[in-house]
PDB file of C-alpha atoms in Angstrom:
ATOM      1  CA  UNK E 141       8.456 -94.277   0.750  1.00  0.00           C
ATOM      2  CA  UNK E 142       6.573 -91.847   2.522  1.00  0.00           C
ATOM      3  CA  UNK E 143       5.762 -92.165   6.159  1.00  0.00           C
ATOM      4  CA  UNK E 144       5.272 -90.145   9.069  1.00  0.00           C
ATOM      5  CA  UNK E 145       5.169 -90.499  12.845  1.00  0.00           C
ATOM      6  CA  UNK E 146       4.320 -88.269  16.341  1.00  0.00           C
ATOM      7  CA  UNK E 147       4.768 -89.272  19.323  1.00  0.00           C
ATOM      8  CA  UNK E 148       4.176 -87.136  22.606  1.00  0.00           C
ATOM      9  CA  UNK E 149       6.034 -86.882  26.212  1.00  0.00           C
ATOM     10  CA  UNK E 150       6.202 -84.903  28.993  1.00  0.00           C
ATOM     11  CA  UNK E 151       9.509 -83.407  30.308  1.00  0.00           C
ATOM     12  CA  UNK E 152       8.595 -81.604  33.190  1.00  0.00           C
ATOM     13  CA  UNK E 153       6.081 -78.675  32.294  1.00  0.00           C
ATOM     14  CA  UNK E 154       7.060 -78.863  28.881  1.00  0.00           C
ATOM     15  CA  UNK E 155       5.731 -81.527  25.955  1.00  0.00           C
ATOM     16  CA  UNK E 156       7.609 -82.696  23.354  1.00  0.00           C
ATOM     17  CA  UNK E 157       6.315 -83.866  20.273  1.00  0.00           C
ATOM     18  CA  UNK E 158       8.712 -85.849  18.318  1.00  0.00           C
ATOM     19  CA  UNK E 159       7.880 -85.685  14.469  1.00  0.00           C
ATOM     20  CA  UNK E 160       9.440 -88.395  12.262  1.00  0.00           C
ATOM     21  CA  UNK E 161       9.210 -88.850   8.219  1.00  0.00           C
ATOM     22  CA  UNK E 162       7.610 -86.345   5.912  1.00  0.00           C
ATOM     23  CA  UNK E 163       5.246 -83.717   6.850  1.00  0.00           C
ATOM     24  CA  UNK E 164       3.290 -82.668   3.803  1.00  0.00           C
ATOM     25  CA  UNK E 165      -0.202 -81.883   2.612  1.00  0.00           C
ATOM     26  CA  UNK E 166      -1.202 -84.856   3.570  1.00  0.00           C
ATOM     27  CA  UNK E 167       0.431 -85.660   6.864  1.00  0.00           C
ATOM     28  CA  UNK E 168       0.275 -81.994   7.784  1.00  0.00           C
ATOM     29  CA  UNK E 169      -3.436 -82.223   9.236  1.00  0.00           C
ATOM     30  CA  UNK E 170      -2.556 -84.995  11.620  1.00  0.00           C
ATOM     31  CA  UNK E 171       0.362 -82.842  12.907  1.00  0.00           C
ATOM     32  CA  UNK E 172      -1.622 -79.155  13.430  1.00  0.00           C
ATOM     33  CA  UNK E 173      -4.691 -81.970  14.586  1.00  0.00           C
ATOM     34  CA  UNK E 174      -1.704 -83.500  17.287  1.00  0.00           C
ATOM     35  CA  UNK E 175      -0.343 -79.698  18.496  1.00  0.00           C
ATOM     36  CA  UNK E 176      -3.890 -78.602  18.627  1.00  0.00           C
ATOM     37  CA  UNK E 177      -5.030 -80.685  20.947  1.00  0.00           C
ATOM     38  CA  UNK E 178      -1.919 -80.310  23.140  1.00  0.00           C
ATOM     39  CA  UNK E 179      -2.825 -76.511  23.571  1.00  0.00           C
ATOM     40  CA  UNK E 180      -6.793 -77.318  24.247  1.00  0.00           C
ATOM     41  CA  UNK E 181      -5.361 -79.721  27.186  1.00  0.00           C
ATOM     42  CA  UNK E 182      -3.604 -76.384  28.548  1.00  0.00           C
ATOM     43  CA  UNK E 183      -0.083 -77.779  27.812  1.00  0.00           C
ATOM     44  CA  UNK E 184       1.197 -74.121  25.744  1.00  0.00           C
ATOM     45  CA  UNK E 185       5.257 -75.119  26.746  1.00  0.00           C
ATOM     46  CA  UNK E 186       5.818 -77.002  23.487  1.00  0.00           C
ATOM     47  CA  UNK E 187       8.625 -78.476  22.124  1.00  0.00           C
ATOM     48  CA  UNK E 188       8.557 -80.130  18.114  1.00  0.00           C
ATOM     49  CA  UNK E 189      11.720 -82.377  18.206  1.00  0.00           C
ATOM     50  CA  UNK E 190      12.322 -82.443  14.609  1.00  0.00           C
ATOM     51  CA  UNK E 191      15.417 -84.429  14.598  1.00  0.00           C
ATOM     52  CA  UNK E 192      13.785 -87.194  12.604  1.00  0.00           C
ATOM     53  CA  UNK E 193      11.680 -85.209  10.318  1.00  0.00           C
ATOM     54  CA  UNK E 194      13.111 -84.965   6.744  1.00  0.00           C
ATOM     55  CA  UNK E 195      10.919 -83.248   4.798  1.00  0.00           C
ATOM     56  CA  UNK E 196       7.951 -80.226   6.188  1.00  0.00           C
ATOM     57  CA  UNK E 197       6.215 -78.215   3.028  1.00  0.00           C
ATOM     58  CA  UNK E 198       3.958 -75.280   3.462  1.00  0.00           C
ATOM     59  CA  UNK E 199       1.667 -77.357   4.916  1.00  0.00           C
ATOM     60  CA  UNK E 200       3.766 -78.403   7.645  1.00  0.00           C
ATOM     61  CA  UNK E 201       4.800 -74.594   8.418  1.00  0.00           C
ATOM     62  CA  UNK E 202       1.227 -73.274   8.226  1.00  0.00           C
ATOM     63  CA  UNK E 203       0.724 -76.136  11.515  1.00  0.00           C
ATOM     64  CA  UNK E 204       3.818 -75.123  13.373  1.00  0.00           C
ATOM     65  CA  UNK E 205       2.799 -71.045  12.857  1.00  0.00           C
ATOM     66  CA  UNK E 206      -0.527 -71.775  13.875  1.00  0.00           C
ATOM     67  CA  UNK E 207       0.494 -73.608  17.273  1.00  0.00           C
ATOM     68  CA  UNK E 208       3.160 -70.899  17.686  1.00  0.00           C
ATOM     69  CA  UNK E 209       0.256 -67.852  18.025  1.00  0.00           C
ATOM     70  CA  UNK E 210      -1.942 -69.743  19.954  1.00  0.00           C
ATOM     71  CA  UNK E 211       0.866 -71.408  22.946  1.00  0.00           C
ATOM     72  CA  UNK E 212       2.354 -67.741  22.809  1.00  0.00           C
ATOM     73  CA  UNK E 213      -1.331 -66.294  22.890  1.00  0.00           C
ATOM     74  CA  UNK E 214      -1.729 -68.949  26.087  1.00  0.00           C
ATOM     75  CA  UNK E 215       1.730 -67.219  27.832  1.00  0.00           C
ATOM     76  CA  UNK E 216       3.613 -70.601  26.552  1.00  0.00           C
ATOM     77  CA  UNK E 217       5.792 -71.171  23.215  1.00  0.00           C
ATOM     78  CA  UNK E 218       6.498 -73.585  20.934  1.00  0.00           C
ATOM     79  CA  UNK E 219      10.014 -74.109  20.146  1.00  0.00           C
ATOM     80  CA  UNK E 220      11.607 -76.036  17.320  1.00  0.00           C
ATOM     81  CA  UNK E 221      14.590 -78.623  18.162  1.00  0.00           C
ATOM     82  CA  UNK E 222      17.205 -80.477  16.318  1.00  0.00           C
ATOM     83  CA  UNK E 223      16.019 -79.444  12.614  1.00  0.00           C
ATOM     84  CA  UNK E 224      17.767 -80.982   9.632  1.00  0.00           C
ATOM     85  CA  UNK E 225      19.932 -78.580   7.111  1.00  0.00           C
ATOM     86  CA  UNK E 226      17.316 -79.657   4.218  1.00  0.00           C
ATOM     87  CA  UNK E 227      14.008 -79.007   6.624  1.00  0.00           C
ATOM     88  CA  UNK E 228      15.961 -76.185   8.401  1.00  0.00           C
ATOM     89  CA  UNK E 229      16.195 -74.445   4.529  1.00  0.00           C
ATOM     90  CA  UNK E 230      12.449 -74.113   4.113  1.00  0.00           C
ATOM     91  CA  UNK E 231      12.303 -72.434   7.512  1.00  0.00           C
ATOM     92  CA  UNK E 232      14.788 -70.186   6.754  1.00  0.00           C
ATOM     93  CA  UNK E 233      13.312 -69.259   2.973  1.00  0.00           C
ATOM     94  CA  UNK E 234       9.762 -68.788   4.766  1.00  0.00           C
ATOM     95  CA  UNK E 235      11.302 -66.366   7.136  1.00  0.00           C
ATOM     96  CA  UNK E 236      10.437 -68.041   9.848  1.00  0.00           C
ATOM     97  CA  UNK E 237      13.686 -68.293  11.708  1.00  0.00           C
ATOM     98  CA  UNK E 238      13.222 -64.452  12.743  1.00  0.00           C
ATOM     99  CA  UNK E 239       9.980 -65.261  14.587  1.00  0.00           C
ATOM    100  CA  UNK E 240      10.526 -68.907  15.635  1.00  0.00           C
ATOM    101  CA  UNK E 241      12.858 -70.593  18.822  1.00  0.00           C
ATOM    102  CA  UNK E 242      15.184 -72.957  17.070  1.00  0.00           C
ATOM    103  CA  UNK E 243      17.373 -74.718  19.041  1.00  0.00           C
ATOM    104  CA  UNK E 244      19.883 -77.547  18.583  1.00  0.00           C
ATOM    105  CA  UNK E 245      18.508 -80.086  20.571  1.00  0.00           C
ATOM    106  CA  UNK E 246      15.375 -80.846  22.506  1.00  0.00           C
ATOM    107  CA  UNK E 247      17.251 -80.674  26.189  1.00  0.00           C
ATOM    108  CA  UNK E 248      17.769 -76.625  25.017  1.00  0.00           C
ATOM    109  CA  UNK E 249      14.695 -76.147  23.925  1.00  0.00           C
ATOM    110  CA  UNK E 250      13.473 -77.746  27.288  1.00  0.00           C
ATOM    111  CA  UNK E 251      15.542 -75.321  29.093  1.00  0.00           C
ATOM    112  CA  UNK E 252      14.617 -72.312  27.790  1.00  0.00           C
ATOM    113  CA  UNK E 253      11.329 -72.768  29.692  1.00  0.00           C
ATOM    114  CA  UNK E 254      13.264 -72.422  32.768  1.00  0.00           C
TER     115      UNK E 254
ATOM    116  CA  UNK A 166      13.664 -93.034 -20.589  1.00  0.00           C
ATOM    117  CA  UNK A 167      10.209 -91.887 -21.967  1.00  0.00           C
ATOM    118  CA  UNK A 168       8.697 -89.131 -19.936  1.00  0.00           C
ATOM    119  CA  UNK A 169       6.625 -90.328 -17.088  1.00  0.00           C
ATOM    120  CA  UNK A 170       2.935 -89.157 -16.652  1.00  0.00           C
ATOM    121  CA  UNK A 171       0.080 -89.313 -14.291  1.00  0.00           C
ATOM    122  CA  UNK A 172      -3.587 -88.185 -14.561  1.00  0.00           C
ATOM    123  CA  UNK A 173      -5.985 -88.048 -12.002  1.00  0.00           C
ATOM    124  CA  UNK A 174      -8.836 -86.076 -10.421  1.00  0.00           C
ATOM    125  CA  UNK A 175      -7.422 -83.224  -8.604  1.00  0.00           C
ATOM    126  CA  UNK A 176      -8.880 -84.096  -5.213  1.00  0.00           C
ATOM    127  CA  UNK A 177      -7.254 -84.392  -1.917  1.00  0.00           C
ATOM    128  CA  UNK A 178      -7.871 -87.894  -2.012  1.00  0.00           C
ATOM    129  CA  UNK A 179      -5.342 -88.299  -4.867  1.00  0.00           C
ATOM    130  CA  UNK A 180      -2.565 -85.887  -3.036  1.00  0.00           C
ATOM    131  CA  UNK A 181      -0.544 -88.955  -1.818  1.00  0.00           C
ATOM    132  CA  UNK A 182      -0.851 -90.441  -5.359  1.00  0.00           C
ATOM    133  CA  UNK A 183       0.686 -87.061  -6.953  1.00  0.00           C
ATOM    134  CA  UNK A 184       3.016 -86.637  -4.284  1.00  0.00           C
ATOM    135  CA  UNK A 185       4.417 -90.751  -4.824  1.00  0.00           C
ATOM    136  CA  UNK A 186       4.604 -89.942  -8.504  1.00  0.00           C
ATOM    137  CA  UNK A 187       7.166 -86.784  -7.682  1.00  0.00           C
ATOM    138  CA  UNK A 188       9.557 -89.690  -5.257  1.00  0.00           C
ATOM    139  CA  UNK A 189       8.943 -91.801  -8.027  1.00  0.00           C
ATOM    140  CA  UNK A 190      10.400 -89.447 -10.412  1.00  0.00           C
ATOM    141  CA  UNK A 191      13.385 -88.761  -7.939  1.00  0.00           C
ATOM    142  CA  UNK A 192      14.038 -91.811  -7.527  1.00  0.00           C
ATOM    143  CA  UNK A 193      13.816 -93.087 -11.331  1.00  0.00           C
ATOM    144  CA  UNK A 194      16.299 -90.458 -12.320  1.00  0.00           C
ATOM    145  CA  UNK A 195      18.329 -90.722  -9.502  1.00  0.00           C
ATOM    146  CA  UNK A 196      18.157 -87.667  -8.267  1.00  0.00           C
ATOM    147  CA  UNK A 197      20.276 -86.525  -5.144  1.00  0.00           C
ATOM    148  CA  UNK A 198      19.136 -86.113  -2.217  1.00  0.00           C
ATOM    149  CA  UNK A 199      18.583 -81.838  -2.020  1.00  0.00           C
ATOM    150  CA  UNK A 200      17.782 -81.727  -5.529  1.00  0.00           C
ATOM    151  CA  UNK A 201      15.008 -83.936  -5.023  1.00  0.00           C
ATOM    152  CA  UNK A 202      14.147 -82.260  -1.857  1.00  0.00           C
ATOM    153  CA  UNK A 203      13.990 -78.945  -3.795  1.00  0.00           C
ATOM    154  CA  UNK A 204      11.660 -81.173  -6.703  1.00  0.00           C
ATOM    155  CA  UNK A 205       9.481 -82.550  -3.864  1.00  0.00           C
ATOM    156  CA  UNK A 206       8.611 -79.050  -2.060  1.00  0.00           C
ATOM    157  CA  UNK A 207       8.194 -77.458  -5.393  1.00  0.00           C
ATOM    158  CA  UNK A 208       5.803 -80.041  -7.096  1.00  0.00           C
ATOM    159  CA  UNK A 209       3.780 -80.364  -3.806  1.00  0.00           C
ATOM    160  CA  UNK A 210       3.331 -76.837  -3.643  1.00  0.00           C
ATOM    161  CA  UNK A 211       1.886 -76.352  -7.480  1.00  0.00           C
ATOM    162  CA  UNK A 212      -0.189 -79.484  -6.756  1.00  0.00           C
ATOM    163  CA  UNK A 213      -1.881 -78.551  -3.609  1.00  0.00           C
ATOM    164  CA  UNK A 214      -2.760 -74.915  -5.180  1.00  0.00           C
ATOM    165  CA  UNK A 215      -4.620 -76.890  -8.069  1.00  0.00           C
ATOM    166  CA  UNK A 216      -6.400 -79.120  -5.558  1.00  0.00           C
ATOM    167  CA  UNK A 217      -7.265 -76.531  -2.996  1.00  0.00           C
ATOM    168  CA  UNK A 218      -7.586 -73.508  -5.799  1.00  0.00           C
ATOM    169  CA  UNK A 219      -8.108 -74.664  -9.095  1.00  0.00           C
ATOM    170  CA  UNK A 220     -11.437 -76.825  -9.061  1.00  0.00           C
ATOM    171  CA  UNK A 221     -12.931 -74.647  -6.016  1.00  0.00           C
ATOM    172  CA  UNK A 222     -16.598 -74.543  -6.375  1.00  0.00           C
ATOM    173  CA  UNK A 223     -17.159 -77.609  -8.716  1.00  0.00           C
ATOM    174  CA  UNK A 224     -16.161 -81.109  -9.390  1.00  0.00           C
ATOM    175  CA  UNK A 225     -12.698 -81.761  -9.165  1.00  0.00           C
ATOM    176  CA  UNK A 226     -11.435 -82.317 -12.848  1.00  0.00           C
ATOM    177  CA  UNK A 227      -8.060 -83.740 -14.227  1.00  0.00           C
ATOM    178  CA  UNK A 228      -4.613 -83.279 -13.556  1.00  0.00           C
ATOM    179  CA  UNK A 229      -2.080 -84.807 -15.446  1.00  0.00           C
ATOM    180  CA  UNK A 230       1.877 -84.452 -14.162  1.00  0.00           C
ATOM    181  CA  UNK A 231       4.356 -84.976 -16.309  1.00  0.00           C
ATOM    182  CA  UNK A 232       8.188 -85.243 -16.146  1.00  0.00           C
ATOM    183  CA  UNK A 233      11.260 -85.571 -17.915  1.00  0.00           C
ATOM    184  CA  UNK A 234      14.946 -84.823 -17.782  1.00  0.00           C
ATOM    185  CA  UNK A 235      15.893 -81.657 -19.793  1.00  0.00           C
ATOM    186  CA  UNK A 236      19.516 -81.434 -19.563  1.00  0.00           C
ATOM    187  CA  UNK A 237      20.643 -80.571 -16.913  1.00  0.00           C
ATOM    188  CA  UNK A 238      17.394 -80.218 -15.259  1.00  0.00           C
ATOM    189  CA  UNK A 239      13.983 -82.427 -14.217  1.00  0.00           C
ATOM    190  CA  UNK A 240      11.035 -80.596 -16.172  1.00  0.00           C
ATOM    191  CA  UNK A 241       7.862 -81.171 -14.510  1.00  0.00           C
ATOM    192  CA  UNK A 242       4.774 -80.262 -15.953  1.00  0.00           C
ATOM    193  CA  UNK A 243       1.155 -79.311 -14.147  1.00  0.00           C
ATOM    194  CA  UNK A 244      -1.706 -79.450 -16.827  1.00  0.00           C
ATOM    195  CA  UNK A 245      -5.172 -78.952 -15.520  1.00  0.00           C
ATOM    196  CA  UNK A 246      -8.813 -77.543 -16.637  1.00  0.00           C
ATOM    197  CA  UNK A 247      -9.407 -75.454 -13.745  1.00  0.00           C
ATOM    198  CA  UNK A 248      -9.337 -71.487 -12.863  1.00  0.00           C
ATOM    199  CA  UNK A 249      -6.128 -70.071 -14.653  1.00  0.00           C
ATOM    200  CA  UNK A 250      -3.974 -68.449 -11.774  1.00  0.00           C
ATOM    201  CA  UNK A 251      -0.562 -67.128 -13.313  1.00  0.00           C
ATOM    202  CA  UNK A 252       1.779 -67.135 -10.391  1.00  0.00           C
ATOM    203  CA  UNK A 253       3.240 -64.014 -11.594  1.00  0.00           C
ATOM    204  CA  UNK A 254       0.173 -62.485  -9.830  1.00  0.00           C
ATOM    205  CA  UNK A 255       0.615 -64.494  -6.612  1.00  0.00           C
ATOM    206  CA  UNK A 256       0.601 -61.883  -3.624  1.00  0.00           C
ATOM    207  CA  UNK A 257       4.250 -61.494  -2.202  1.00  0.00           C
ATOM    208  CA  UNK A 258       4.694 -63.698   0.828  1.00  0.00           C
ATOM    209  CA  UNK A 259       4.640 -62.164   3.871  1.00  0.00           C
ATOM    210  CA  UNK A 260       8.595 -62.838   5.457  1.00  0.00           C
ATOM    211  CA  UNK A 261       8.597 -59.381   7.639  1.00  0.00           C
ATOM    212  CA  UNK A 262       5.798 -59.059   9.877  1.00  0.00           C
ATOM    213  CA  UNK A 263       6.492 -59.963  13.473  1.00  0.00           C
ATOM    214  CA  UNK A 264       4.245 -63.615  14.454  1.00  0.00           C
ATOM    215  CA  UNK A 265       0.911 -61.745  15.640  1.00  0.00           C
ATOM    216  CA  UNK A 266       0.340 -60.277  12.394  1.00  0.00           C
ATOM    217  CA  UNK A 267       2.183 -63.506  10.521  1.00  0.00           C
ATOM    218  CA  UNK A 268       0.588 -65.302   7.789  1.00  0.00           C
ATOM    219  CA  UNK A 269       1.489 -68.419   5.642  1.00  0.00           C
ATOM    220  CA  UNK A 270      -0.348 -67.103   2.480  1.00  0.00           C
ATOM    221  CA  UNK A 271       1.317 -67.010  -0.362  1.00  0.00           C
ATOM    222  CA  UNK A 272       4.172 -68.848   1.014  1.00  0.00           C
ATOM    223  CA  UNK A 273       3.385 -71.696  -1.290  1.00  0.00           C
ATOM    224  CA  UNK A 274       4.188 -69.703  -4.424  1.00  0.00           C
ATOM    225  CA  UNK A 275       7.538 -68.259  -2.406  1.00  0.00           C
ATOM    226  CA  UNK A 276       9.289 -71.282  -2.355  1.00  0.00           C
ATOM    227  CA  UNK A 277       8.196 -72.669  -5.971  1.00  0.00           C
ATOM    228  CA  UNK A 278      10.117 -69.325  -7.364  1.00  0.00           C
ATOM    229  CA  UNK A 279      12.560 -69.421  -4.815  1.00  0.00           C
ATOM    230  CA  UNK A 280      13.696 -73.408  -5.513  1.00  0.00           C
ATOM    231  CA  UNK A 281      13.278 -73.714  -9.276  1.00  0.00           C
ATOM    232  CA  UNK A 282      15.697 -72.614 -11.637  1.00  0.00           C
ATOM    233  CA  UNK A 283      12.519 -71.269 -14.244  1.00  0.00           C
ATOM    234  CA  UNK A 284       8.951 -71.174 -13.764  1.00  0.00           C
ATOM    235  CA  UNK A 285       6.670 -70.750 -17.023  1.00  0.00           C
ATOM    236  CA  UNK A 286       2.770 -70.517 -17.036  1.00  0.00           C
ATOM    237  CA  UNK A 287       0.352 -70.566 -20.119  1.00  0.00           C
ATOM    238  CA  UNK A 288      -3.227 -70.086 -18.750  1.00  0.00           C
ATOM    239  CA  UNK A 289      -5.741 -72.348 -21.032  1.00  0.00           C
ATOM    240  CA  UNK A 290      -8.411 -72.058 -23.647  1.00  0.00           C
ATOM    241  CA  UNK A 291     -12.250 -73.422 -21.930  1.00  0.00           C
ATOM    242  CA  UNK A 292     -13.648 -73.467 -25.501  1.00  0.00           C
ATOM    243  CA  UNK A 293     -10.747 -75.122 -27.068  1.00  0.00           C
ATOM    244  CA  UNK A 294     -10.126 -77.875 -24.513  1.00  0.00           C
ATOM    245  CA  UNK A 295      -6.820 -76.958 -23.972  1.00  0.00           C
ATOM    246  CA  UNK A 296      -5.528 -76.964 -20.348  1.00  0.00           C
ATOM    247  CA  UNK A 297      -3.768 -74.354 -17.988  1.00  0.00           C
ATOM    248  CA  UNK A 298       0.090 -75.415 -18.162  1.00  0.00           C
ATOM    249  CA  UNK A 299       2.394 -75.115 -15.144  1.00  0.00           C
ATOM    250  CA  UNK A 300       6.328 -75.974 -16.144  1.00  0.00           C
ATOM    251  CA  UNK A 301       8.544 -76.445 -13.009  1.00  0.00           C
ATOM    252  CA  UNK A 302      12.373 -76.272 -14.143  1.00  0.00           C
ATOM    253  CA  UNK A 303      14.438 -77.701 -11.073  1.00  0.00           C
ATOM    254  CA  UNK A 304      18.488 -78.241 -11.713  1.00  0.00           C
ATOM    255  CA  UNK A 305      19.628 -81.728 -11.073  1.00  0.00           C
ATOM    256  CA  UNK A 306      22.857 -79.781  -9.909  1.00  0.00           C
ATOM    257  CA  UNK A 307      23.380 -79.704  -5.775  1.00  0.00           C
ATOM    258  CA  UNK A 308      22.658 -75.940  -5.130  1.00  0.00           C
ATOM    259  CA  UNK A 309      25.302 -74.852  -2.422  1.00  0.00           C
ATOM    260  CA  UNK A 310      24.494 -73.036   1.160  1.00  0.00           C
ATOM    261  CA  UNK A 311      21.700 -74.854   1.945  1.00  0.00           C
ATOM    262  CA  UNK A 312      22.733 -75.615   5.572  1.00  0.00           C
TER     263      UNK A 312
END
């Protein structure tokens, strides 16, 4: 089955949005909806912790790209953590990973906000 | 196992419904898991571009998926009575361009060449009723390097 989940913290100045399940045409609005309204609140230190996400289409990357001009746009970032091999492919094949801050986990993606 | 076949209006409504059939599909021929990753991203894609594309401008008319194994491979099959768009004249995705100048389009049509093992497209006949047909080759077979 399909499902899909968000769910929002703060760790110090930065936010992390966890993203669980599939992220697809359909789920995809309620992500880029999610990031959106993190960078309208003035939060542009982002963090996607995608270490329970198994699946992200086009859709999904369209979101993420989207959130990554404007929090950079803003002087912040959004950084990707803990991506699976199979999600990590579709990055890669989008050419994403030369524009994009992956990182292993979350607490390095935290860091690199200083 | 007969081929398995679903037709509905291509709306956004119905995405969940297309997208279901393709797990169903996995799952019925018990697909593993980064083949039917590869199926999933690859159907998706072809869908969306009929939804979003295909019926722009007018009522949203039929389309039917199909699928069945074909040796070593799970043929699926996009039929639909909207614009005819051959992918071979999809615009090259942009992979270069630093993020300011980054965009997404065409990115759709990227990863349907770059995870199938054969695309074919025969645009349709209006007058003769017969639809546009999409055919989606993906191997069954675990492609390697995919970490």
């Amino acid at each position: 089955m399909r499902s899909f989940d968000l769910s929002t913290r703060a760790d110090g100045a930065v936010t992390v949005v966890a993203v669980a399940g599939t992220v697809d045409a359909v789920t995809a609005p309620r992500l880029a909806e999610a990031l959106q309204a993190e960078v309208d609140a003035g939060r542009h230190r982002l963090v996607a912790d995608l270490a329970a996400a198994s699946y992200v289409s086009s859709a999904g990357l369209r979101a993420f790209l989207a959130t990554v001009k404007q929090a950079r746009a803003a002087g912040g970032d959004l950084c990707l953590a803990a991506v699976q091999p199979s999600v990590h492919q579709v990055f890669d094949l989008a050419g994403f990973t030369a524009i994009v801050r992956f990182f292993d986990d979350v607490d390095g993606a935290v860091a690199a906000f200083g | 196992m007969p081929p398995m076949t679903v037709t509905k209006p291509a709306t956004a409504g119905n995405l969940a419904l297309f997208l279901g059939f393709v797990e169903f599909v996995a799952d019925r021929h018990g697909l593993a898991a980064e083949s039917a990753h590869r199926l999933k991203l690859v159907v998706e894609e072809a869908v969306t571009n009929v939804v979003h594309h295909g019926y722009a401008g007018r009522e949203a008319g039929d389309l039917t998926l199909s699928a069945d194994l074909d040796g070593d491979a799970v043929v699926v099959t996009l039929e639909d009575h909207g614009a005819a768009f051959d992918p071979a004249d999809a615009p090259p995705a942009d992979l270069d361009s630093d993020w300011r100048e980054r965009s997404v389009g065409g990115l759709g049509w990227h990863l349907i060449r770059e995870l199938t093992d054969a695309v074919a497209y025969a645009a349709g006949d209006p007058a003769a009723g017969r639809p546009n047909r999409l055919t989606l080759r993906v191997g069954r077979a675990p492609r390697g390097g995919t970490s």
